[in-house]
Amino acid sequence: MLLKQGVEVLKGVGPKKRAALQQAGISTLGELLYYFPRKHLDRTVMSTAQLEVGEVATVFVTSLESYLAHGKKSRLVVTTKTESNMKLSLLFFKGVSYFKSVLKPGLSLIVTGKLEYYRGMQIVHPDFEILSSETDPEESKLTHTGRIIPLYPTTEAMKKEGLDSRGLRRLNQQVLQMIEKQSLEIPEILPTFALDKRKLLSRRESIIQMHFPESQEQVDLARRRFIYEEFFFFSLLLELKRKKRQEIQRELWPLQKSTSASKLVKDLPFTLTEEQKNAVKQFRKLGQNENPMAVLLQGDVGSGKTITALLTALYYIDNEIQVCLLAPTEILARQHYQTIYNLLGQSPFLKIELFLGKERVKAKREKLHRLQSGETLLTIGTHSLLQESVLFKDLGLVVIDEQHKFGVEQRETLRAKGKNPDILAMTATPIPRTLCLTLYGDLELVTIKQKPAGRKPIDTRWYYEDKRKGVYKSIKKYLEQGRQCFIVYPLVEESEKLDLQSCIDAYESLQNGEFADYKLGLLHGKMKNDDKDTVMTSFQKGEIQVLITTTVVEVGIDVPNANILVVEHSERFGISQLHQLRGRVGRGEHQSFCILMTSYQVTAEAKARLAALTETEDGFLLAEKDLEIRGPGEVLGIRQSGLPDFHLGDLQKHKDILEEAREDAVISKDVNEIEKTEIISRFSEGRILFSN
Ligand code: ADP
Ligand code: MG
């Protein structure tokens, strides 16, 4: 296969060029052809008439001559003329001899820089890109034909080896000539029905148009094809995985009826919402399938996901099938343990265990033994559950809380400890539909949208420092009524020590000053476990009135009596983080408040985030907003989410193409028609929720 040949078969590619290309991920001719321009410049876009002094200009010019000018500062002057014969001088104060050697007369160039006027038009130290040399007719033919100029991403190492846009174009030209001479085809890899249905350019034509474009329209078509191609193969991979999962057979069967689940429903201090009931029903139905289930339960913060997971778990536990619940933080794991213990503790059958992996050697060994012997039926824990020493007898259900906090491998590790277990992944970071299909297209989705009845909307306000006195006054008013309050400080890794200190300082000064008459508590990640426990328990019991804390309380924490959440330096938090934090209040019947404090200096982006928070409480809407502001890579964390790093495709911008590609991949029955190796080489790593 021609496209699989190494780049060294090309004329002029020696070991050095090869190494530079390899660094950029180009080893084969195929990879070279798929190394696409970062943009295509339309040379008619900036005509001379559009140029304005003082503004950044991008201009096509031909170099005329260069000379050294001496004065207060010596400089190299390269004179050029634009396509409409305007004179433009390029000035270089540094690297004079280098630029002189590079910018020979008779080159055709694109230059970018701030246009200045000083006895004529000039640009000082412009960025430039050499398009071709007029003295080399071969090359001028090659690049001068169209009005659209492709510009490639190039690294420093590539540039050093002459692999700038011009160099890359030369190489591509060689490959295309080889293909023509040997009358080889660039094989089509998309199914014909998709090409027809979506009116896509052929692969061969698209490659030519990307590198040697005829017009902007053709470039757009070529791009569209490659975006589609990326999405198509990704969707196909998801389909393959889904099919593969369907081949896995269930080994452990949860009961059809569970007495403890029915009893728990009766004993609950509230009635389940319709959506909660429906979620449990769906999990049970999936639990009866021949194949293990893989479900993503999406529900906004406070929608009551935990109870649905617990009720589901009982159908397994009643049948002596083990269940484990993985939580991202110790505080959350403890809380789950407490909640579940309180709900079920009296039940004689139930063997629940909290596993944090920090137990003393002997205690840990005993716990591990109870897991391995199957005595413990419900295990709640953190990352510690992923340790090799943790083995189960009959693990049949894996519940992953706040699943977005875990990476693909972690989820997979836990799954592998079971006997083809069912998986219930829960998340409070709602993912917009398109993205969800893309990321978790191989999962069943269950959504809880409504919150339990009786919840009042949270009153969210954004205040500058000048309102601080007033904020404290309101807090005290509610403390007097018996309510509780969170004050959250940011904690980011880079400035962890400083952040932690400001949290501790605030605790001390508030306890000794403003809130001297009240009981304050301090909670942060660096505290000893027992201390964390004590603080959390007294806050839950209402003994601590104000909890000064960091983002350790971000996920899951449930103290319904707390009705005020103050976020300090809220400009430093992201939308979803703030939304999660806000979810700490509004969990009881009291009117709740979320106060976002900021200094006066807030960036435009932060303003957009804070405004969004004050405007809506709808987690799905906020997630959309967040995606808009930050893009999916940032929002979900490329590696964490298993989101592939698409080259051209943008999950947000190209939603429509994504949906089309997905639709086609699902019905593309004969996967063999398409080269499987193609898929695997592109998305080789476990990049989705569960790799099988
Ligand atoms: P999340 O979905 O954020 O994990 P939780 O499961 O922690 O939410 O539930 C939030 C709070 O709502 C808990 O105190 C829980 O007991 C309570 N809750 C759950 N379901 C209901 C319901 N149907 N009615 C009233 N309160 C409920
Ligand atoms: Mg939760």
XYZ file of C-alpha atoms and ligand atoms in Angstrom:
720
model
C 0.000 0.000 0.000
C 1.425 3.274 -1.106
C -0.040 5.249 1.743
C 1.610 2.990 4.293
C 5.108 3.680 2.927
C 7.465 5.719 5.056
C 8.074 9.378 4.236
C 11.722 8.575 3.532
C 10.738 7.275 0.072
C 10.246 10.893 -0.935
C 12.981 12.823 -2.649
C 14.802 15.114 -0.269
C 13.634 13.458 2.935
C 16.721 12.353 4.833
C 17.057 11.283 8.450
C 16.757 14.847 9.781
C 13.578 15.715 7.932
C 12.204 12.328 8.768
C 12.788 12.931 12.463
C 11.166 16.368 12.324
C 8.142 14.925 10.550
C 7.898 12.060 12.954
C 7.775 14.500 15.852
C 4.696 15.979 14.262
C 3.153 12.544 13.988
C 3.966 11.994 10.323
C 5.721 8.735 9.530
C 3.895 7.488 6.472
C 2.732 9.020 3.214
C -0.825 8.542 4.370
C -0.149 10.537 7.496
C 1.492 13.236 5.417
C -1.591 13.568 3.243
C -3.722 13.712 6.383
C -1.591 16.481 7.847
C -3.984 19.217 6.909
C -3.458 22.969 6.653
C -4.440 24.846 9.783
C -6.108 27.369 7.559
C -6.582 28.409 4.007
C -5.930 32.027 3.206
C -7.915 33.588 0.467
C -5.537 35.941 -1.269
C -8.373 38.165 -2.354
C -9.500 38.604 1.219
C -7.245 41.517 1.997
C -6.895 43.742 -0.958
C -4.708 46.797 -0.670
C -7.744 49.003 -0.374
C -8.699 47.294 2.871
C -5.391 47.994 4.561
C -5.359 50.410 7.440
C -2.384 51.934 9.162
C -2.174 50.841 12.796
C -4.052 47.612 12.170
C -2.742 44.088 11.686
C -2.576 43.319 8.007
C -2.111 40.103 6.078
C -0.817 40.825 2.616
C 0.473 38.898 -0.371
C 3.684 40.447 -1.695
C 6.640 39.800 -3.939
C 10.081 40.571 -2.548
C 12.150 43.019 -4.584
C 15.451 43.691 -2.902
C 17.016 43.998 0.508
C 19.614 46.337 1.990
C 21.116 47.285 5.302
C 20.146 50.720 6.513
C 22.288 52.384 9.141
C 21.046 55.010 11.503
C 20.311 55.167 15.190
C 19.583 51.485 14.858
C 20.847 49.384 11.997
C 18.210 47.383 10.265
C 17.525 45.168 7.318
C 15.006 46.585 4.906
C 13.316 44.204 2.504
C 11.322 46.034 -0.099
C 8.292 44.341 -1.574
C 5.314 45.118 -3.715
C 1.767 43.998 -3.201
C -0.408 42.553 -5.906
C -1.767 46.006 -6.618
C 1.733 47.397 -6.882
C 1.847 49.156 -3.549
C 5.307 49.357 -2.012
C 5.698 47.763 1.409
C 8.935 47.579 3.383
C 9.680 44.819 5.860
C 12.034 45.875 8.657
C 14.218 43.598 10.741
C 16.331 44.849 13.619
C 17.368 41.434 14.842
C 18.599 38.360 12.995
C 19.599 40.579 10.118
C 21.865 38.135 8.330
C 19.374 35.292 8.702
C 16.485 37.232 7.244
C 18.698 38.567 4.482
C 19.602 35.042 3.460
C 16.014 33.840 3.588
C 14.188 36.769 2.010
C 15.807 36.740 -1.394
C 14.424 38.819 -4.232
C 11.673 37.305 -6.332
C 9.861 35.393 -3.619
C 6.183 35.386 -3.278
C 5.229 35.823 0.373
C 2.402 36.241 2.796
C 3.302 38.720 5.499
C 1.382 39.514 8.634
C 1.996 42.306 11.092
C 0.990 45.769 12.212
C 0.987 48.148 9.320
C 2.890 51.381 9.982
C 3.535 54.467 7.964
C 6.973 56.050 8.023
C 8.038 57.519 4.717
C 6.089 54.682 3.186
C 4.194 51.625 4.300
C 6.136 49.249 6.488
C 5.828 46.302 8.860
C 8.407 45.671 11.548
C 9.346 42.019 12.097
C 6.379 40.572 10.278
C 5.391 36.925 10.422
C 5.954 35.663 6.973
C 5.433 32.578 4.973
C 7.290 31.964 1.725
C 4.877 30.687 -0.854
C 7.124 30.196 -3.816
C 10.043 31.497 -5.734
C 9.447 33.130 -9.090
C 12.863 32.066 -10.231
C 11.858 28.458 -9.863
C 9.241 27.927 -12.550
C 8.473 24.373 -11.466
C 7.458 25.570 -8.057
C 5.658 28.626 -9.146
C 3.447 26.453 -11.269
C 2.783 24.292 -8.260
C 1.646 26.889 -5.820
C 0.722 29.912 -7.760
C -2.283 28.621 -9.545
C -5.073 29.122 -7.066
C -6.117 32.094 -5.056
C -6.441 29.948 -1.935
C -3.215 29.407 -0.032
C -3.002 26.547 2.469
C -1.011 27.292 5.615
C 0.204 24.340 7.659
C 0.886 24.042 11.335
C 4.644 23.783 11.638
C 6.869 23.244 14.615
C 10.190 24.946 15.186
C 11.947 21.652 14.400
C 10.085 21.361 11.117
C 10.873 24.916 10.097
C 14.557 24.323 10.753
C 14.441 21.479 8.267
C 12.754 23.613 5.663
C 9.387 22.027 6.363
C 7.353 25.201 6.339
C 4.130 25.410 4.403
C 6.090 25.529 1.195
C 8.201 22.521 2.127
C 5.150 20.493 3.058
C 3.390 21.409 -0.152
C 6.386 20.189 -2.102
C 6.258 16.846 -0.359
C 2.542 16.509 -0.916
C 3.033 17.345 -4.557
C 5.497 14.470 -4.804
C 3.083 12.017 -3.266
C 0.290 13.058 -5.575
C 2.605 12.749 -8.557
C 3.587 9.263 -7.469
C -0.047 8.382 -7.260
C -0.729 9.745 -10.727
C 2.335 8.221 -12.354
C 1.744 4.802 -10.925
C -1.951 5.337 -11.537
C -2.735 4.329 -7.992
C -5.933 5.279 -6.334
C -6.380 6.742 -2.901
C -8.880 4.163 -1.732
C -12.225 5.422 -0.506
C -12.876 4.421 3.075
C -16.371 5.724 3.600
C -19.309 3.580 2.533
C -20.811 4.524 -0.801
C -24.279 5.023 0.606
C -22.948 7.655 2.985
C -21.047 9.474 0.250
C -24.199 9.636 -1.848
C -26.596 10.457 0.939
C -24.454 13.216 2.429
C -23.069 14.418 -0.892
C -19.508 14.094 0.262
C -16.435 14.672 -1.844
C -14.403 11.540 -2.549
C -11.351 10.910 -0.430
C -8.976 11.480 -3.310
C -10.603 14.718 -4.354
C -10.747 15.964 -0.783
C -7.045 15.362 -0.234
C -6.216 17.256 -3.416
C -8.508 20.127 -2.463
C -7.051 20.377 1.026
C -3.502 20.718 -0.239
C -3.996 22.286 -3.666
C -7.322 24.021 -3.458
C -9.180 25.355 -6.424
C -11.543 27.567 -4.513
C -12.798 28.249 -1.025
C -15.946 26.297 -1.831
C -13.896 23.214 -2.655
C -11.879 23.598 0.522
C -15.071 23.779 2.543
C -16.362 20.625 0.902
C -13.098 18.824 1.542
C -13.083 19.867 5.161
C -16.638 18.779 5.585
C -15.757 15.370 4.243
C -12.875 14.906 6.650
C -14.893 16.101 9.614
C -17.564 13.633 8.654
C -14.913 10.941 8.273
C -13.573 11.523 11.776
C -16.995 11.441 13.328
C -18.042 8.466 11.247
C -15.157 6.313 12.359
C -15.546 7.338 15.925
C -19.232 6.457 15.847
C -18.378 3.207 14.152
C -15.981 2.378 16.927
C -18.711 3.001 19.464
C -21.017 0.753 17.480
C -18.422 -1.987 17.391
C -17.958 -1.709 21.111
C -21.660 -1.804 21.692
C -21.975 -4.929 19.571
C -19.070 -6.507 21.345
C -20.676 -5.775 24.650
C -23.811 -7.493 23.465
C -21.782 -10.656 23.086
C -20.901 -10.647 26.759
C -23.181 -12.908 28.739
C -24.615 -12.127 32.098
C -23.415 -14.426 34.839
C -25.195 -13.124 37.876
C -28.927 -12.518 37.929
C -30.531 -10.035 40.292
C -33.871 -11.053 41.759
C -37.162 -10.155 40.100
C -38.592 -9.051 43.406
C -36.804 -7.682 46.417
C -38.439 -7.620 49.817
C -35.882 -5.235 51.227
C -36.359 -2.808 48.331
C -40.140 -2.815 48.806
C -39.706 -2.356 52.513
C -37.268 0.510 52.024
C -39.666 2.307 49.682
C -42.347 2.077 52.382
C -39.991 3.262 55.108
C -38.599 6.237 53.232
C -39.365 9.606 54.802
C -40.470 10.800 51.347
C -42.170 9.422 48.290
C -40.126 8.793 45.192
C -40.661 11.062 42.234
C -42.047 9.548 39.048
C -38.666 9.827 37.391
C -36.925 8.108 40.265
C -39.426 5.254 40.107
C -38.981 5.091 36.388
C -35.188 5.014 36.680
C -35.323 2.084 39.094
C -37.777 0.309 36.812
C -35.439 0.738 33.859
C -32.406 -0.522 35.742
C -34.368 -3.579 36.787
C -35.509 -4.255 33.280
C -31.953 -3.986 31.974
C -30.875 -6.226 34.818
C -33.006 -9.008 33.331
C -31.273 -8.954 29.960
C -28.923 -11.677 28.824
C -26.220 -9.039 28.491
C -24.915 -6.986 31.349
C -26.276 -3.469 31.456
C -24.236 -0.320 31.061
C -26.245 2.728 32.026
C -25.454 6.354 32.451
C -27.813 7.979 34.917
C -27.875 11.726 34.436
C -29.576 13.840 36.997
C -28.966 17.363 38.091
C -27.497 17.943 41.530
C -29.981 17.128 44.229
C -32.299 15.176 41.976
C -32.013 12.140 44.228
C -29.869 9.686 42.316
C -28.445 7.887 45.329
C -31.703 6.336 46.408
C -32.353 4.939 42.926
C -28.956 3.263 42.989
C -29.552 1.879 46.447
C -32.969 0.482 45.584
C -31.483 -1.162 42.514
C -28.627 -2.593 44.550
C -31.055 -4.366 46.856
C -32.271 -6.624 44.057
C -28.735 -7.943 43.818
C -27.935 -7.957 47.500
C -31.073 -9.920 48.327
C -29.708 -12.576 46.016
C -26.268 -12.554 47.652
C -24.761 -10.809 44.652
C -22.143 -8.257 45.641
C -22.467 -4.576 44.821
C -19.853 -1.898 45.067
C -20.284 1.850 45.046
C -17.344 3.949 43.958
C -17.201 7.614 45.029
C -14.590 10.209 44.072
C -13.866 11.571 47.551
C -13.579 10.102 50.982
C -16.057 12.560 52.400
C -18.635 11.487 49.874
C -17.930 7.785 50.421
C -18.403 8.263 54.151
C -21.604 10.158 53.613
C -23.003 7.453 51.350
C -22.072 4.878 53.924
C -23.810 6.844 56.663
C -26.952 7.475 54.623
C -27.227 3.876 53.540
C -26.453 2.574 56.966
C -29.144 4.765 58.473
C -31.650 3.599 55.912
C -30.800 -0.078 56.106
C -28.690 -0.513 59.190
C -31.403 -2.380 61.053
C -31.775 -4.950 58.351
C -30.197 -8.169 59.628
C -29.194 -9.482 56.214
C -27.235 -6.562 55.130
C -23.481 -6.563 55.287
C -22.262 -3.091 54.360
C -18.687 -2.051 54.505
C -16.849 1.206 53.997
C -13.521 0.661 52.312
C -11.121 3.569 52.230
C -7.930 1.549 52.106
C -6.508 3.492 55.018
C -7.397 0.956 57.667
C -4.725 -0.620 59.806
C -3.111 -3.697 58.308
C -5.109 -6.225 60.291
C -8.466 -4.511 59.849
C -7.808 -4.099 56.160
C -6.913 -7.732 55.756
C -10.156 -8.726 57.407
C -12.175 -6.424 55.207
C -10.469 -7.773 52.118
C -11.224 -11.257 53.286
C -14.903 -10.489 53.774
C -15.030 -9.108 50.248
C -13.310 -12.087 48.743
C -15.427 -14.583 50.619
C -18.576 -12.813 49.544
C -19.641 -12.036 53.094
C -19.743 -8.291 52.497
C -22.534 -7.579 50.060
C -22.336 -3.835 49.676
C -18.981 -2.080 49.619
C -18.697 1.685 49.494
C -15.324 3.164 48.799
C -13.000 5.474 46.970
C -10.140 4.876 44.539
C -8.886 2.411 47.119
C -11.357 -0.093 45.674
C -9.254 -0.147 42.530
C -6.257 -1.657 44.320
C -5.133 -5.030 43.088
C -5.644 -6.610 46.484
C -9.378 -5.903 46.340
C -11.071 -9.047 45.073
C -14.714 -10.036 45.094
C -16.488 -13.344 45.087
C -19.531 -12.427 43.061
C -19.492 -8.786 42.098
C -22.555 -8.218 39.959
C -23.251 -4.491 40.099
C -20.809 -1.628 39.970
C -22.206 1.799 40.816
C -19.974 4.729 39.969
C -21.017 7.990 41.553
C -19.923 11.219 39.886
C -18.530 9.098 37.100
C -16.981 12.071 35.291
C -14.457 12.278 38.112
C -12.972 8.976 37.032
C -10.928 8.027 34.032
C -11.687 5.264 31.563
C -9.077 2.933 32.987
C -10.346 3.356 36.520
C -13.894 2.476 35.594
C -12.566 -0.425 33.613
C -10.407 -1.707 36.465
C -13.381 -1.915 38.736
C -15.555 -3.559 36.128
C -12.893 -6.188 35.585
C -13.138 -7.219 39.232
C -16.659 -8.488 38.723
C -18.291 -11.342 36.890
C -19.443 -9.395 33.854
C -21.164 -6.999 36.222
C -23.889 -4.515 35.457
C -22.710 -0.954 35.495
C -24.590 2.038 36.716
C -22.639 5.247 36.224
C -24.121 8.392 37.721
C -23.334 11.973 36.881
C -24.602 15.374 37.874
C -22.759 17.091 35.067
C -25.443 16.900 32.464
C -24.019 16.515 29.039
C -25.860 17.999 26.080
C -27.502 15.407 23.889
C -25.127 15.452 20.953
C -22.085 15.195 23.093
C -23.681 12.491 25.122
C -24.348 10.388 22.077
C -20.810 10.876 20.954
C -19.182 10.052 24.214
C -21.488 7.480 25.584
C -23.172 6.288 22.428
C -22.608 2.751 23.597
C -24.513 3.252 26.826
C -28.125 3.336 27.807
C -29.121 6.740 29.056
C -31.495 7.355 31.912
C -32.290 10.895 32.932
C -33.851 12.421 36.003
C -34.938 15.965 35.253
C -37.350 17.005 37.944
C -36.271 17.570 41.496
C -38.199 16.214 44.470
C -41.344 18.217 45.138
C -41.277 21.105 47.556
C -37.834 22.364 46.691
C -37.731 26.119 46.375
C -35.560 27.689 43.716
C -32.178 28.807 44.979
C -31.766 32.551 45.021
C -28.379 33.143 43.406
C -26.656 36.490 43.665
C -23.354 37.835 42.551
C -21.820 40.477 44.793
C -18.663 42.545 44.853
C -16.693 43.086 48.056
C -18.706 46.141 49.060
C -21.678 43.925 49.929
C -19.740 41.749 52.362
C -21.146 43.366 55.514
C -24.661 42.807 54.262
C -23.915 39.207 53.366
C -22.673 38.482 56.876
C -25.754 40.137 58.305
C -28.054 37.878 56.314
C -26.089 34.806 57.268
C -26.539 35.664 60.935
C -30.237 36.217 60.429
C -30.622 32.687 59.101
C -28.312 31.154 61.679
C -30.622 32.667 64.296
C -33.495 30.825 62.636
C -31.578 27.584 63.028
C -30.199 27.296 59.511
C -26.600 26.537 58.554
C -24.136 27.977 56.085
C -21.218 26.956 53.881
C -18.415 29.359 53.009
C -16.313 27.903 50.229
C -12.813 28.929 49.231
C -11.212 27.975 45.939
C -8.406 25.506 46.007
C -6.448 24.991 42.866
C -3.463 22.745 42.667
C -1.023 25.340 41.433
C -1.488 27.615 44.394
C -2.676 25.010 46.819
C -0.669 26.145 49.822
C -1.707 29.761 49.535
C -5.319 28.835 48.928
C -5.398 26.514 51.871
C -3.907 29.218 54.040
C -6.516 31.761 53.009
C -9.215 29.272 53.937
C -7.658 28.594 57.337
C -7.047 32.313 57.939
C -10.639 33.106 57.103
C -11.817 30.480 59.557
C -9.714 31.950 62.330
C -10.536 35.564 61.713
C -14.262 34.907 61.303
C -14.443 32.746 64.379
C -12.629 35.362 66.427
C -14.345 38.352 64.850
C -17.532 38.577 62.847
C -18.899 35.193 63.931
C -17.478 35.025 67.449
C -20.936 34.215 68.829
C -21.452 31.253 66.533
C -19.959 27.831 66.141
C -17.719 27.597 63.093
C -16.018 24.560 61.615
C -13.112 24.103 59.235
C -12.960 21.345 56.663
C -10.325 20.799 54.005
C -8.665 17.937 52.206
C -5.393 18.096 54.093
C -6.964 17.345 57.461
C -6.651 13.951 59.113
C -9.479 11.592 58.277
C -10.759 11.368 61.797
C -10.836 15.144 62.042
C -12.699 15.432 58.770
C -15.160 12.912 60.072
C -15.739 14.738 63.315
C -16.292 18.060 61.548
C -18.616 16.601 58.924
C -20.640 14.769 61.537
C -21.079 17.828 63.723
C -22.069 19.876 60.703
C -24.600 17.244 59.753
C -25.944 17.246 63.307
C -26.187 21.018 63.262
C -23.615 21.540 65.990
C -21.423 23.477 63.597
C -23.356 26.407 62.164
C -20.965 27.718 59.555
C -18.627 25.424 57.670
C -15.582 27.138 56.214
C -14.293 24.827 53.565
C -12.714 24.246 50.172
C -13.990 22.445 47.121
C -13.840 19.161 49.043
C -17.563 19.697 49.493
C -18.078 20.137 45.763
C -19.730 16.839 45.066
C -22.483 14.969 46.742
C -22.519 16.424 50.247
C -26.035 16.481 51.601
C -27.007 18.650 54.569
C -30.599 19.749 53.957
C -30.671 22.204 56.856
C -27.929 24.347 55.280
C -29.525 27.105 53.247
C -26.732 29.548 52.450
C -23.690 28.874 50.379
C -21.129 31.627 49.982
C -18.447 31.133 47.339
C -15.388 33.316 47.815
C -13.386 34.324 44.722
C -16.130 32.777 42.677
C -14.546 34.160 39.510
C -11.968 31.423 39.842
C -14.484 28.613 39.499
C -15.918 27.092 36.352
C -19.632 26.971 35.607
C -20.175 23.338 36.361
C -18.139 23.558 39.528
C -20.225 26.471 40.762
C -23.396 24.676 39.833
C -22.263 21.609 41.747
C -21.336 23.731 44.731
C -24.669 25.476 44.606
C -26.243 22.040 44.768
C -25.098 21.819 48.388
C -28.038 24.017 49.310
C -31.663 23.958 48.289
C -31.964 20.398 49.529
C -34.505 20.997 52.217
C -37.787 22.884 52.488
C -36.094 26.214 53.307
C -35.527 29.075 50.911
C -31.850 28.821 49.972
C -29.257 31.287 48.781
C -26.074 31.041 46.792
C -23.854 34.087 47.119
C -21.057 34.480 44.607
C -18.453 36.898 45.912
C -15.895 38.463 43.615
C -13.324 41.181 43.643
C -13.845 44.061 41.235
C -11.452 42.638 38.687
C -13.361 39.995 36.825
C -12.538 38.897 33.289
C -15.219 38.995 30.619
C -15.306 35.211 30.549
C -15.779 34.998 34.302
C -18.539 37.581 34.074
C -20.279 35.424 31.495
C -20.050 32.436 33.831
C -21.347 34.278 36.872
C -24.160 35.842 34.914
C -25.180 32.419 33.616
C -25.295 31.078 37.155
C -27.490 33.876 38.405
C -29.835 33.461 35.455
C -30.617 29.791 35.602
C -30.574 26.792 37.847
C -31.060 24.349 35.014
C -27.989 22.148 34.924
C -28.580 21.166 31.311
C -28.761 24.766 30.166
C -25.657 25.618 32.148
C -23.791 22.718 30.622
C -24.643 24.055 27.168
C -23.413 27.490 28.212
C -20.237 26.017 29.595
C -19.586 24.190 26.363
C -20.132 27.405 24.483
C -17.676 29.298 26.641
C -14.999 26.676 27.097
C -15.531 23.967 24.509
C -15.963 20.244 25.136
C -12.298 19.442 25.624
C -12.081 21.739 28.606
C -15.498 20.999 29.990
C -15.101 17.261 30.090
C -11.360 16.992 30.227
C -10.166 15.179 27.123
C -8.486 12.320 28.894
C -10.968 11.937 31.704
C -13.957 11.880 29.481
C -12.553 9.545 26.919
C -13.270 12.172 24.350
C -11.026 11.712 21.352
C -8.931 14.547 20.146
C -10.593 15.238 16.831
C -8.347 16.956 14.317
C -10.861 18.928 12.344
C -14.158 18.115 13.961
C -15.528 20.331 16.689
C -18.240 18.613 18.673
C -19.976 21.876 19.307
C -19.609 23.620 15.971
C -20.192 20.589 13.812
C -23.101 19.067 15.699
C -25.019 18.497 12.483
C -22.248 16.560 10.812
C -21.804 14.574 13.996
C -25.436 13.557 14.041
C -25.331 12.563 10.384
C -22.175 10.523 10.832
C -23.619 8.801 13.851
C -26.857 8.008 12.111
C -24.946 6.498 9.190
C -22.520 4.546 11.350
C -25.371 2.918 13.215
C -27.027 1.645 10.053
C -23.770 0.836 8.320
C -24.340 -2.874 8.733
C -21.421 -4.323 6.915
C -18.555 -2.977 8.895
C -16.156 -5.160 6.937
C -16.852 -3.020 3.946
C -14.808 -0.443 5.770
C -11.308 -1.093 6.799
C -11.382 -2.030 10.432
C -7.709 -1.284 10.788
C -8.506 2.264 9.871
C -10.764 2.611 12.859
C -8.447 0.919 15.230
C -5.413 2.905 14.222
C -7.284 6.135 14.727
C -8.966 5.484 17.966
C -6.681 2.871 19.361
C -6.712 3.864 22.983
C -9.595 3.180 25.293
C -11.235 6.446 24.696
C -14.772 5.797 25.658
C -16.547 5.152 28.875
C -15.842 1.455 29.031
C -13.457 -0.281 26.740
C -14.250 -3.912 26.285
P -27.918 13.681 43.929
O -28.777 13.321 42.762
O -27.319 15.024 43.808
O -26.918 12.600 44.244
P -29.003 12.871 46.439
O -29.211 11.468 46.051
O -27.850 13.183 47.311
O -28.921 13.783 45.142
O -30.346 13.403 47.065
C -30.469 14.711 47.543
C -31.380 14.792 48.720
O -32.716 14.604 48.315
C -31.132 13.743 49.790
O -31.248 14.355 51.045
C -32.225 12.743 49.579
O -32.550 12.059 50.763
C -33.355 13.614 49.115
N -34.352 12.972 48.280
C -34.135 12.027 47.352
N -35.287 11.690 46.734
C -36.250 12.442 47.290
C -37.674 12.547 47.089
N -38.307 11.807 46.197
N -38.336 13.442 47.843
C -37.704 14.192 48.753
N -36.398 14.139 49.006
C -35.664 13.266 48.289
Mg -24.939 12.345 44.446
